[in-house]
Amino acid sequence: MKIAILGYGTVGSGVYEILQKKNLAKAISVKKIWSRPKKNIDIPNFCPDIDDIINDKEIELVVEVLGGIDVPFDLISRMLKSKKHVVTANKAVIARHYDELTNLAKENGVSLNFEASVGGGIPWIKNVELASRIDAISKCYGILNGTSNFILDTMLKENEDFGDVLKEAQDLGYAEADPSADIDGFDVLNKLIISARKAFNKKLDPDDFFVHSMKHITKDDIHYFKQKGHIVKYIGEITHDEGIISLHAVPETFVEATIPSNNNIASLEGQTIGTLKFYGQGAGKLPTANAVIQDILDISKNMSYLDTDNDENSVIIDTKQNHYTFIIRTNESVDANLIKETDGDYLITHPITLSDIKKQTQLKDALIVRVITQEDWHD
Amino acid sequence: MKIAILGYGTVGSGVYEILQKKNLAKAISVKKIWSRPKKNIDIPNFCPDIDDIINDKEIELVVEVLGGIDVPFDLISRMLKSKKHVVTANKAVIARHYDELTNLAKENGVSLNFEASVGGGIPWIKNVELASRIDAISKCYGILNGTSNFILDTMLKENEDFGDVLKEAQDLGYAEADPSADIDGFDVLNKLIISARKAFNKKLDPDDFFVHSMKHITKDDIHYFKQKGHIVKYIGEITHDEGIISLHAVPETFVEATIPSNNNIASLEGQTIGTLKFYGQGAGKLPTANAVIQDILDISKNMSYLDTDNDENSVIIDTKQNHYTFIIRTNESVDANLIKETDGDYLITHPITLSDIKKQTQLKDALIVRVITQEDWHD
């Protein structure tokens, strides 16, 4: 199969590099690479005109790894309309334009795959699809952002403060100059919106989430929780109706508590399979490129993981209102009805709903940590 | 697709039960169930004569979940020769007769799938196959036996001794009346022999392994390691040339140290993907049945995960001699050249080879624990 790659940054060059391996090059050949005219790097098979790719009938599949939203959305749409399969790692575009793009792919009889958009190199999307062939999935959760995990893991192990570790992460290239997407939860939000489509066949909107930044945590907070036997992690969780993205205090004997450095772990809870967890590198050149190539191979072999009608599965899940326990540190006042007890600087809530906590808008600069117990996540 | 099931014990009845779900029953129908004539239970579509299944042209696929070796081997062979696909959970048969059975399937143009044979409900085999489409895999390791993990986890958390927890596990149905396969490593041995075929395209023999029982551990040992920051787990690991199955002392901050109860975790290390880990229930009625049904669905959809020639991948791995550090507690004498230092009752070896430790045959009743460091397992 002949393909084109749009974008020759970290992931794009990784895709090209891995595809030079002899066993892969036999099956997949990169005919053209288009890139924004910005760097003087040597791009193999460089093609400056996007129309040359659109009009090239030999090119059956296009990899989009540009970054951004509007240009990639436009280009993905044009490729699908030209009846070319598309593989993308772009979580923002997929989360925002899911219906439009999947419909466009369907109308044109081509595939749109985006394994690399959630969990980087972890084969999460396809394993969710496979699980949902058989099971109703009731919940997904995990550490889905490597930068925030690197920051928390380093704060814990090196006894450093948030700002210092963030700067270190930026110097190492783990964190962007503007770290907001990683530390304020919007990167995880996109990944969970995509996961909800695959796991529950449901459209969750940003409004269905409680999203709270990790940036208010100090090393004193981390030690407070450690003394209580908890490790603080930045975690997202979705059920069929709602989602939460916030700091979580995880018992130190739980798998999630041990996830090191910038790694990711994603879990699903299924009816008959129980809990499955998938761990790996959630970002990085070669792992992300590997996930992109898995999609290319699947399309080239005409493999589709989810083709059983799983509507029945979404129906049988009880949609009950979930309750969450939070620990809050703030200078603002908090609705006294929500608070069960106080421990020094920390307020501990009763189990409350996400609408309860969302109403406390004065807490936007507070430390808010959800507390996890054995009842929240089963083995 | 019409199928038959051979065996109506825990897994067989689980397969039947899940297949009654509406979305699955549309695609897969259980026409006949054959079982050993032993129990007076009500078996749906019971078929007492195996030839009725062999001669039934409508039956395209047969699930073998009988247990044992000789009878299942004979029946799997006959089904494949009758050009019926076979799905089995039988690790002993697959490990022992891998070449014969896979060749028989190939000759007859049918599939032989055995996802449930390793890691129960964890989608391990197919994810190894998918990873090896792209990567050379250098190593696989993990907690692959739920019974031994239940025993060690309970000894640690309840401060109980080995014999008491084993009896408890037997009462709960987690351990067999004869627990040898679980606690002496032979169950894990079969699983790793199968994994080596899939991950490396290599045949490992039992002689290529150092296999040492877990049964010599006491609660004092567990506390000794805990004080050093290690959790003791029963773990198997394979590289391209050799394997080890023994107690392992895992740093308590490692993922493997947290695996609770009778759960499993399996890891692979790939060239570009890095480390992937897969966690779930390694046994039990519904998880194992779920894995069997995943295989049935794959075959019914003609899905094959590994169809790239990955011979190149096996070539490029450096086959170097690995070294392992052990801690030994014994009344026997040990070759002084192997020992680096002594800590109370415990002898700590230099990094030594598996042939070094295998030569110490006088240690068959000793406690032998491999020590894991950051250099052994990468993130």
PDB file of N, CA, C and O in Angstrom, chain A residues 150-215:
ATOM      1  N   PHE A 150       4.693  12.660  35.115  1.00  0.00           N
ATOM      2  CA  PHE A 150       6.120  12.937  35.339  1.00  0.00           C
ATOM      3  C   PHE A 150       6.288  13.971  36.449  1.00  0.00           C
ATOM      4  O   PHE A 150       7.139  13.824  37.333  1.00  0.00           O
ATOM      5  N   ILE A 151       5.474  15.019  36.412  1.00  0.00           N
ATOM      6  CA  ILE A 151       5.591  16.078  37.421  1.00  0.00           C
ATOM      7  C   ILE A 151       5.297  15.529  38.821  1.00  0.00           C
ATOM      8  O   ILE A 151       6.071  15.725  39.760  1.00  0.00           O
ATOM      9  N   LEU A 152       4.194  14.789  38.957  1.00  0.00           N
ATOM     10  CA  LEU A 152       3.827  14.273  40.286  1.00  0.00           C
ATOM     11  C   LEU A 152       4.830  13.237  40.785  1.00  0.00           C
ATOM     12  O   LEU A 152       5.189  13.219  41.967  1.00  0.00           O
ATOM     13  N   ASP A 153       5.283  12.366  39.869  1.00  0.00           N
ATOM     14  CA  ASP A 153       6.239  11.328  40.261  1.00  0.00           C
ATOM     15  C   ASP A 153       7.560  11.955  40.715  1.00  0.00           C
ATOM     16  O   ASP A 153       8.153  11.528  41.713  1.00  0.00           O
ATOM     17  N   THR A 154       7.984  12.998  40.006  1.00  0.00           N
ATOM     18  CA  THR A 154       9.243  13.652  40.367  1.00  0.00           C
ATOM     19  C   THR A 154       9.089  14.447  41.660  1.00  0.00           C
ATOM     20  O   THR A 154       9.989  14.439  42.511  1.00  0.00           O
ATOM     21  N   MET A 155       7.955  15.147  41.825  1.00  0.00           N
ATOM     22  CA  MET A 155       7.707  15.868  43.085  1.00  0.00           C
ATOM     23  C   MET A 155       7.812  14.901  44.264  1.00  0.00           C
ATOM     24  O   MET A 155       8.411  15.220  45.295  1.00  0.00           O
ATOM     25  N   LEU A 156       7.225  13.706  44.110  1.00  0.00           N
ATOM     26  CA  LEU A 156       7.235  12.716  45.192  1.00  0.00           C
ATOM     27  C   LEU A 156       8.640  12.187  45.447  1.00  0.00           C
ATOM     28  O   LEU A 156       9.119  12.156  46.574  1.00  0.00           O
ATOM     29  N   LYS A 157       9.310  11.758  44.362  1.00  0.00           N
ATOM     30  CA  LYS A 157      10.582  11.051  44.546  1.00  0.00           C
ATOM     31  C   LYS A 157      11.745  11.992  44.845  1.00  0.00           C
ATOM     32  O   LYS A 157      12.694  11.614  45.521  1.00  0.00           O
ATOM     33  N   GLU A 158      11.688  13.226  44.306  1.00  0.00           N
ATOM     34  CA  GLU A 158      12.805  14.162  44.493  1.00  0.00           C
ATOM     35  C   GLU A 158      12.474  15.240  45.519  1.00  0.00           C
ATOM     36  O   GLU A 158      13.300  16.135  45.749  1.00  0.00           O
ATOM     37  N   ASN A 159      11.277  15.206  46.081  1.00  0.00           N
ATOM     38  CA  ASN A 159      10.870  16.200  47.070  1.00  0.00           C
ATOM     39  C   ASN A 159      11.006  17.626  46.521  1.00  0.00           C
ATOM     40  O   ASN A 159      11.552  18.503  47.175  1.00  0.00           O
ATOM     41  N   GLU A 160      10.526  17.818  45.305  1.00  0.00           N
ATOM     42  CA  GLU A 160      10.606  19.147  44.698  1.00  0.00           C
ATOM     43  C   GLU A 160       9.215  19.764  44.601  1.00  0.00           C
ATOM     44  O   GLU A 160       8.205  19.081  44.734  1.00  0.00           O
ATOM     45  N   ASP A 161       9.186  21.054  44.323  1.00  0.00           N
ATOM     46  CA  ASP A 161       7.898  21.721  44.230  1.00  0.00           C
ATOM     47  C   ASP A 161       7.421  21.809  42.769  1.00  0.00           C
ATOM     48  O   ASP A 161       8.201  21.650  41.838  1.00  0.00           O
ATOM     49  N   PHE A 162       6.126  22.049  42.623  1.00  0.00           N
ATOM     50  CA  PHE A 162       5.484  21.975  41.309  1.00  0.00           C
ATOM     51  C   PHE A 162       6.205  22.801  40.246  1.00  0.00           C
ATOM     52  O   PHE A 162       6.545  22.294  39.179  1.00  0.00           O
ATOM     53  N   GLY A 163       6.439  24.077  40.553  1.00  0.00           N
ATOM     54  CA  GLY A 163       7.010  24.969  39.549  1.00  0.00           C
ATOM     55  C   GLY A 163       8.386  24.528  39.070  1.00  0.00           C
ATOM     56  O   GLY A 163       8.692  24.595  37.868  1.00  0.00           O
ATOM     57  N   ASP A 164       9.202  24.027  39.997  1.00  0.00           N
ATOM     58  CA  ASP A 164      10.545  23.586  39.630  1.00  0.00           C
ATOM     59  C   ASP A 164      10.501  22.371  38.717  1.00  0.00           C
ATOM     60  O   ASP A 164      11.240  22.278  37.738  1.00  0.00           O
ATOM     61  N   VAL A 165       9.629  21.430  39.052  1.00  0.00           N
ATOM     62  CA  VAL A 165       9.557  20.219  38.230  1.00  0.00           C
ATOM     63  C   VAL A 165       8.955  20.538  36.867  1.00  0.00           C
ATOM     64  O   VAL A 165       9.388  19.991  35.850  1.00  0.00           O
ATOM     65  N   LEU A 166       7.975  21.431  36.841  1.00  0.00           N
ATOM     66  CA  LEU A 166       7.398  21.823  35.548  1.00  0.00           C
ATOM     67  C   LEU A 166       8.482  22.407  34.648  1.00  0.00           C
ATOM     68  O   LEU A 166       8.579  22.064  33.468  1.00  0.00           O
ATOM     69  N   LYS A 167       9.322  23.243  35.223  1.00  0.00           N
ATOM     70  CA  LYS A 167      10.391  23.841  34.423  1.00  0.00           C
ATOM     71  C   LYS A 167      11.351  22.763  33.905  1.00  0.00           C
ATOM     72  O   LYS A 167      11.759  22.766  32.739  1.00  0.00           O
ATOM     73  N   GLU A 168      11.656  21.801  34.780  1.00  0.00           N
ATOM     74  CA  GLU A 168      12.529  20.681  34.390  1.00  0.00           C
ATOM     75  C   GLU A 168      11.892  19.892  33.235  1.00  0.00           C
ATOM     76  O   GLU A 168      12.556  19.534  32.259  1.00  0.00           O
ATOM     77  N   ALA A 169      10.585  19.650  33.350  1.00  0.00           N
ATOM     78  CA  ALA A 169       9.870  18.909  32.302  1.00  0.00           C
ATOM     79  C   ALA A 169       9.897  19.682  30.989  1.00  0.00           C
ATOM     80  O   ALA A 169      10.027  19.101  29.904  1.00  0.00           O
ATOM     81  N   GLN A 170       9.780  21.006  31.097  1.00  0.00           N
ATOM     82  CA  GLN A 170       9.845  21.820  29.871  1.00  0.00           C
ATOM     83  C   GLN A 170      11.243  21.737  29.261  1.00  0.00           C
ATOM     84  O   GLN A 170      11.391  21.590  28.055  1.00  0.00           O
ATOM     85  N   ASP A 171      12.287  21.779  30.107  1.00  0.00           N
ATOM     86  CA  ASP A 171      13.650  21.680  29.600  1.00  0.00           C
ATOM     87  C   ASP A 171      13.902  20.336  28.927  1.00  0.00           C
ATOM     88  O   ASP A 171      14.640  20.233  27.950  1.00  0.00           O
ATOM     89  N   LEU A 172      13.286  19.266  29.466  1.00  0.00           N
ATOM     90  CA  LEU A 172      13.466  17.920  28.899  1.00  0.00           C
ATOM     91  C   LEU A 172      12.610  17.697  27.655  1.00  0.00           C
ATOM     92  O   LEU A 172      12.707  16.657  27.012  1.00  0.00           O
ATOM     93  N   GLY A 173      11.731  18.645  27.351  1.00  0.00           N
ATOM     94  CA  GLY A 173      10.850  18.478  26.208  1.00  0.00           C
ATOM     95  C   GLY A 173       9.611  17.662  26.515  1.00  0.00           C
ATOM     96  O   GLY A 173       8.843  17.311  25.621  1.00  0.00           O
ATOM     97  N   TYR A 174       9.378  17.316  27.803  1.00  0.00           N
ATOM     98  CA  TYR A 174       8.173  16.567  28.189  1.00  0.00           C
ATOM     99  C   TYR A 174       6.963  17.483  28.238  1.00  0.00           C
ATOM    100  O   TYR A 174       5.837  17.032  28.066  1.00  0.00           O
ATOM    101  N   ALA A 175       7.199  18.764  28.579  1.00  0.00           N
ATOM    102  CA  ALA A 175       6.077  19.695  28.720  1.00  0.00           C
ATOM    103  C   ALA A 175       6.235  20.829  27.708  1.00  0.00           C
ATOM    104  O   ALA A 175       7.348  21.242  27.382  1.00  0.00           O
ATOM    105  N   GLU A 176       5.127  21.310  27.216  1.00  0.00           N
ATOM    106  CA  GLU A 176       5.109  22.420  26.265  1.00  0.00           C
ATOM    107  C   GLU A 176       5.455  23.732  26.975  1.00  0.00           C
ATOM    108  O   GLU A 176       5.302  23.847  28.191  1.00  0.00           O
ATOM    109  N   ALA A 177       5.853  24.729  26.194  1.00  0.00           N
ATOM    110  CA  ALA A 177       6.069  26.072  26.748  1.00  0.00           C
ATOM    111  C   ALA A 177       4.784  26.558  27.421  1.00  0.00           C
ATOM    112  O   ALA A 177       4.809  27.123  28.503  1.00  0.00           O
ATOM    113  N   ASP A 178       3.629  26.331  26.766  1.00  0.00           N
ATOM    114  CA  ASP A 178       2.339  26.564  27.425  1.00  0.00           C
ATOM    115  C   ASP A 178       1.807  25.207  27.899  1.00  0.00           C
ATOM    116  O   ASP A 178       1.253  24.434  27.105  1.00  0.00           O
ATOM    117  N   PRO A 179       1.957  24.919  29.192  1.00  0.00           N
ATOM    118  CA  PRO A 179       1.646  23.557  29.674  1.00  0.00           C
ATOM    119  C   PRO A 179       0.174  23.337  29.979  1.00  0.00           C
ATOM    120  O   PRO A 179      -0.202  22.285  30.493  1.00  0.00           O
ATOM    121  N   SER A 180      -0.676  24.297  29.657  1.00  0.00           N
ATOM    122  CA  SER A 180      -2.059  24.248  30.127  1.00  0.00           C
ATOM    123  C   SER A 180      -2.783  22.952  29.733  1.00  0.00           C
ATOM    124  O   SER A 180      -3.451  22.342  30.564  1.00  0.00           O
ATOM    125  N   ALA A 181      -2.652  22.515  28.488  1.00  0.00           N
ATOM    126  CA  ALA A 181      -3.401  21.328  28.057  1.00  0.00           C
ATOM    127  C   ALA A 181      -3.079  20.127  28.943  1.00  0.00           C
ATOM    128  O   ALA A 181      -3.967  19.345  29.299  1.00  0.00           O
ATOM    129  N   ASP A 182      -1.805  20.008  29.326  1.00  0.00           N
ATOM    130  CA  ASP A 182      -1.391  18.865  30.140  1.00  0.00           C
ATOM    131  C   ASP A 182      -1.804  19.002  31.603  1.00  0.00           C
ATOM    132  O   ASP A 182      -2.273  18.039  32.204  1.00  0.00           O
ATOM    133  N   ILE A 183      -1.598  20.170  32.188  1.00  0.00           N
ATOM    134  CA  ILE A 183      -1.780  20.276  33.643  1.00  0.00           C
ATOM    135  C   ILE A 183      -3.184  20.748  34.035  1.00  0.00           C
ATOM    136  O   ILE A 183      -3.592  20.584  35.175  1.00  0.00           O
ATOM    137  N   ASP A 184      -3.921  21.326  33.088  1.00  0.00           N
ATOM    138  CA  ASP A 184      -5.285  21.758  33.408  1.00  0.00           C
ATOM    139  C   ASP A 184      -6.347  20.742  32.966  1.00  0.00           C
ATOM    140  O   ASP A 184      -7.544  20.959  33.168  1.00  0.00           O
ATOM    141  N   GLY A 185      -5.917  19.659  32.308  1.00  0.00           N
ATOM    142  CA  GLY A 185      -6.846  18.553  32.066  1.00  0.00           C
ATOM    143  C   GLY A 185      -7.444  18.469  30.672  1.00  0.00           C
ATOM    144  O   GLY A 185      -8.162  17.507  30.375  1.00  0.00           O
ATOM    145  N   PHE A 186      -7.148  19.440  29.788  1.00  0.00           N
ATOM    146  CA  PHE A 186      -7.848  19.434  28.495  1.00  0.00           C
ATOM    147  C   PHE A 186      -7.343  18.352  27.555  1.00  0.00           C
ATOM    148  O   PHE A 186      -8.096  17.823  26.725  1.00  0.00           O
ATOM    149  N   ASP A 187      -6.088  17.975  27.699  1.00  0.00           N
ATOM    150  CA  ASP A 187      -5.562  16.844  26.939  1.00  0.00           C
ATOM    151  C   ASP A 187      -6.292  15.559  27.341  1.00  0.00           C
ATOM    152  O   ASP A 187      -6.745  14.788  26.493  1.00  0.00           O
ATOM    153  N   VAL A 188      -6.436  15.345  28.636  1.00  0.00           N
ATOM    154  CA  VAL A 188      -7.140  14.148  29.120  1.00  0.00           C
ATOM    155  C   VAL A 188      -8.618  14.196  28.722  1.00  0.00           C
ATOM    156  O   VAL A 188      -9.210  13.175  28.368  1.00  0.00           O
ATOM    157  N   LEU A 189      -9.193  15.397  28.750  1.00  0.00           N
ATOM    158  CA  LEU A 189     -10.602  15.541  28.364  1.00  0.00           C
ATOM    159  C   LEU A 189     -10.836  15.018  26.942  1.00  0.00           C
ATOM    160  O   LEU A 189     -11.769  14.246  26.691  1.00  0.00           O
ATOM    161  N   ASN A 190      -9.985  15.425  26.008  1.00  0.00           N
ATOM    162  CA  ASN A 190     -10.131  14.927  24.636  1.00  0.00           C
ATOM    163  C   ASN A 190     -10.017  13.405  24.584  1.00  0.00           C
ATOM    164  O   ASN A 190     -10.776  12.730  23.879  1.00  0.00           O
ATOM    165  N   LYS A 191      -9.067  12.865  25.329  1.00  0.00           N
ATOM    166  CA  LYS A 191      -8.856  11.414  25.302  1.00  0.00           C
ATOM    167  C   LYS A 191     -10.052  10.671  25.881  1.00  0.00           C
ATOM    168  O   LYS A 191     -10.416   9.588  25.400  1.00  0.00           O
ATOM    169  N   LEU A 192     -10.679  11.233  26.912  1.00  0.00           N
ATOM    170  CA  LEU A 192     -11.834  10.556  27.510  1.00  0.00           C
ATOM    171  C   LEU A 192     -13.081  10.696  26.647  1.00  0.00           C
ATOM    172  O   LEU A 192     -13.916   9.784  26.607  1.00  0.00           O
ATOM    173  N   ILE A 193     -13.222  11.820  25.975  1.00  0.00           N
ATOM    174  CA  ILE A 193     -14.357  11.982  25.053  1.00  0.00           C
ATOM    175  C   ILE A 193     -14.268  10.930  23.943  1.00  0.00           C
ATOM    176  O   ILE A 193     -15.267  10.301  23.571  1.00  0.00           O
ATOM    177  N   ILE A 194     -13.056  10.708  23.436  1.00  0.00           N
ATOM    178  CA  ILE A 194     -12.863   9.679  22.405  1.00  0.00           C
ATOM    179  C   ILE A 194     -13.120   8.286  22.998  1.00  0.00           C
ATOM    180  O   ILE A 194     -13.802   7.446  22.395  1.00  0.00           O
ATOM    181  N   SER A 195     -12.624   8.039  24.208  1.00  0.00           N
ATOM    182  CA  SER A 195     -12.808   6.721  24.832  1.00  0.00           C
ATOM    183  C   SER A 195     -14.284   6.416  25.066  1.00  0.00           C
ATOM    184  O   SER A 195     -14.720   5.268  24.913  1.00  0.00           O
ATOM    185  N   ALA A 196     -15.069   7.433  25.445  1.00  0.00           N
ATOM    186  CA  ALA A 196     -16.502   7.213  25.696  1.00  0.00           C
ATOM    187  C   ALA A 196     -17.228   6.775  24.426  1.00  0.00           C
ATOM    188  O   ALA A 196     -18.157   5.963  24.467  1.00  0.00           O
ATOM    189  N   ARG A 197     -16.799   7.321  23.282  1.00  0.00           N
ATOM    190  CA  ARG A 197     -17.390   6.884  22.014  1.00  0.00           C
ATOM    191  C   ARG A 197     -17.147   5.403  21.802  1.00  0.00           C
ATOM    192  O   ARG A 197     -18.043   4.665  21.387  1.00  0.00           O
ATOM    193  N   LYS A 198     -15.908   4.980  22.045  1.00  0.00           N
ATOM    194  CA  LYS A 198     -15.543   3.600  21.765  1.00  0.00           C
ATOM    195  C   LYS A 198     -16.077   2.641  22.828  1.00  0.00           C
ATOM    196  O   LYS A 198     -16.522   1.544  22.522  1.00  0.00           O
ATOM    197  N   ALA A 199     -16.015   3.049  24.086  1.00  0.00           N
ATOM    198  CA  ALA A 199     -16.364   2.120  25.164  1.00  0.00           C
ATOM    199  C   ALA A 199     -17.867   2.019  25.371  1.00  0.00           C
ATOM    200  O   ALA A 199     -18.400   0.939  25.624  1.00  0.00           O
ATOM    201  N   PHE A 200     -18.564   3.158  25.275  1.00  0.00           N
ATOM    202  CA  PHE A 200     -20.002   3.174  25.598  1.00  0.00           C
ATOM    203  C   PHE A 200     -20.863   3.486  24.383  1.00  0.00           C
ATOM    204  O   PHE A 200     -22.090   3.471  24.489  1.00  0.00           O
ATOM    205  N   ASN A 201     -20.228   3.830  23.271  1.00  0.00           N
ATOM    206  CA  ASN A 201     -20.985   4.308  22.125  1.00  0.00           C
ATOM    207  C   ASN A 201     -21.782   5.557  22.506  1.00  0.00           C
ATOM    208  O   ASN A 201     -22.928   5.740  22.104  1.00  0.00           O
ATOM    209  N   LYS A 202     -21.178   6.424  23.327  1.00  0.00           N
ATOM    210  CA  LYS A 202     -21.860   7.619  23.831  1.00  0.00           C
ATOM    211  C   LYS A 202     -21.047   8.880  23.578  1.00  0.00           C
ATOM    212  O   LYS A 202     -19.821   8.856  23.626  1.00  0.00           O
ATOM    213  N   LYS A 203     -21.780   9.957  23.359  1.00  0.00           N
ATOM    214  CA  LYS A 203     -21.175  11.265  23.169  1.00  0.00           C
ATOM    215  C   LYS A 203     -21.183  12.001  24.497  1.00  0.00           C
ATOM    216  O   LYS A 203     -22.240  12.368  25.004  1.00  0.00           O
ATOM    217  N   LEU A 204     -20.012  12.148  25.104  1.00  0.00           N
ATOM    218  CA  LEU A 204     -19.907  13.005  26.293  1.00  0.00           C
ATOM    219  C   LEU A 204     -19.408  14.377  25.849  1.00  0.00           C
ATOM    220  O   LEU A 204     -18.511  14.479  25.004  1.00  0.00           O
ATOM    221  N   ASP A 205     -19.997  15.420  26.403  1.00  0.00           N
ATOM    222  CA  ASP A 205     -19.556  16.786  26.110  1.00  0.00           C
ATOM    223  C   ASP A 205     -18.669  17.296  27.244  1.00  0.00           C
ATOM    224  O   ASP A 205     -18.755  16.793  28.369  1.00  0.00           O
ATOM    225  N   PRO A 206     -17.857  18.314  26.953  1.00  0.00           N
ATOM    226  CA  PRO A 206     -17.056  18.901  28.040  1.00  0.00           C
ATOM    227  C   PRO A 206     -17.902  19.263  29.260  1.00  0.00           C
ATOM    228  O   PRO A 206     -17.447  19.133  30.396  1.00  0.00           O
ATOM    229  N   ASP A 207     -19.159  19.696  29.044  1.00  0.00           N
ATOM    230  CA  ASP A 207     -20.027  20.055  30.171  1.00  0.00           C
ATOM    231  C   ASP A 207     -20.387  18.870  31.066  1.00  0.00           C
ATOM    232  O   ASP A 207     -20.848  19.068  32.194  1.00  0.00           O
ATOM    233  N   ASP A 208     -20.231  17.664  30.559  1.00  0.00           N
ATOM    234  CA  ASP A 208     -20.534  16.483  31.367  1.00  0.00           C
ATOM    235  C   ASP A 208     -19.406  16.152  32.339  1.00  0.00           C
ATOM    236  O   ASP A 208     -19.509  15.198  33.118  1.00  0.00           O
ATOM    237  N   PHE A 209     -18.333  16.937  32.276  1.00  0.00           N
ATOM    238  CA  PHE A 209     -17.139  16.641  33.087  1.00  0.00           C
ATOM    239  C   PHE A 209     -16.963  17.651  34.215  1.00  0.00           C
ATOM    240  O   PHE A 209     -17.328  18.816  34.097  1.00  0.00           O
ATOM    241  N   PHE A 210     -16.348  17.192  35.301  1.00  0.00           N
ATOM    242  CA  PHE A 210     -15.714  18.088  36.261  1.00  0.00           C
ATOM    243  C   PHE A 210     -14.215  18.031  35.983  1.00  0.00           C
ATOM    244  O   PHE A 210     -13.588  16.975  36.124  1.00  0.00           O
ATOM    245  N   VAL A 211     -13.669  19.149  35.509  1.00  0.00           N
ATOM    246  CA  VAL A 211     -12.254  19.210  35.146  1.00  0.00           C
ATOM    247  C   VAL A 211     -11.563  20.202  36.069  1.00  0.00           C
ATOM    248  O   VAL A 211     -11.951  21.373  36.137  1.00  0.00           O
ATOM    249  N   HIS A 212     -10.566  19.730  36.803  1.00  0.00           N
ATOM    250  CA  HIS A 212      -9.879  20.619  37.742  1.00  0.00           C
ATOM    251  C   HIS A 212      -8.367  20.469  37.591  1.00  0.00           C
ATOM    252  O   HIS A 212      -7.845  19.358  37.565  1.00  0.00           O
ATOM    253  N   SER A 213      -7.694  21.587  37.509  1.00  0.00           N
ATOM    254  CA  SER A 213      -6.247  21.602  37.275  1.00  0.00           C
ATOM    255  C   SER A 213      -5.476  20.927  38.400  1.00  0.00           C
ATOM    256  O   SER A 213      -5.918  20.879  39.550  1.00  0.00           O
ATOM    257  N   MET A 214      -4.285  20.412  38.042  1.00  0.00           N
ATOM    258  CA  MET A 214      -3.375  19.858  39.063  1.00  0.00           C
ATOM    259  C   MET A 214      -2.433  20.907  39.634  1.00  0.00           C
ATOM    260  O   MET A 214      -1.674  20.616  40.560  1.00  0.00           O
ATOM    261  N   LYS A 215      -2.464  22.123  39.099  1.00  0.00           N
ATOM    262  CA  LYS A 215      -1.353  23.042  39.345  1.00  0.00           C
ATOM    263  C   LYS A 215      -1.294  23.608  40.758  1.00  0.00           C
ATOM    264  O   LYS A 215      -0.322  24.278  41.110  1.00  0.00           O
TER     265      LYS A 215
END
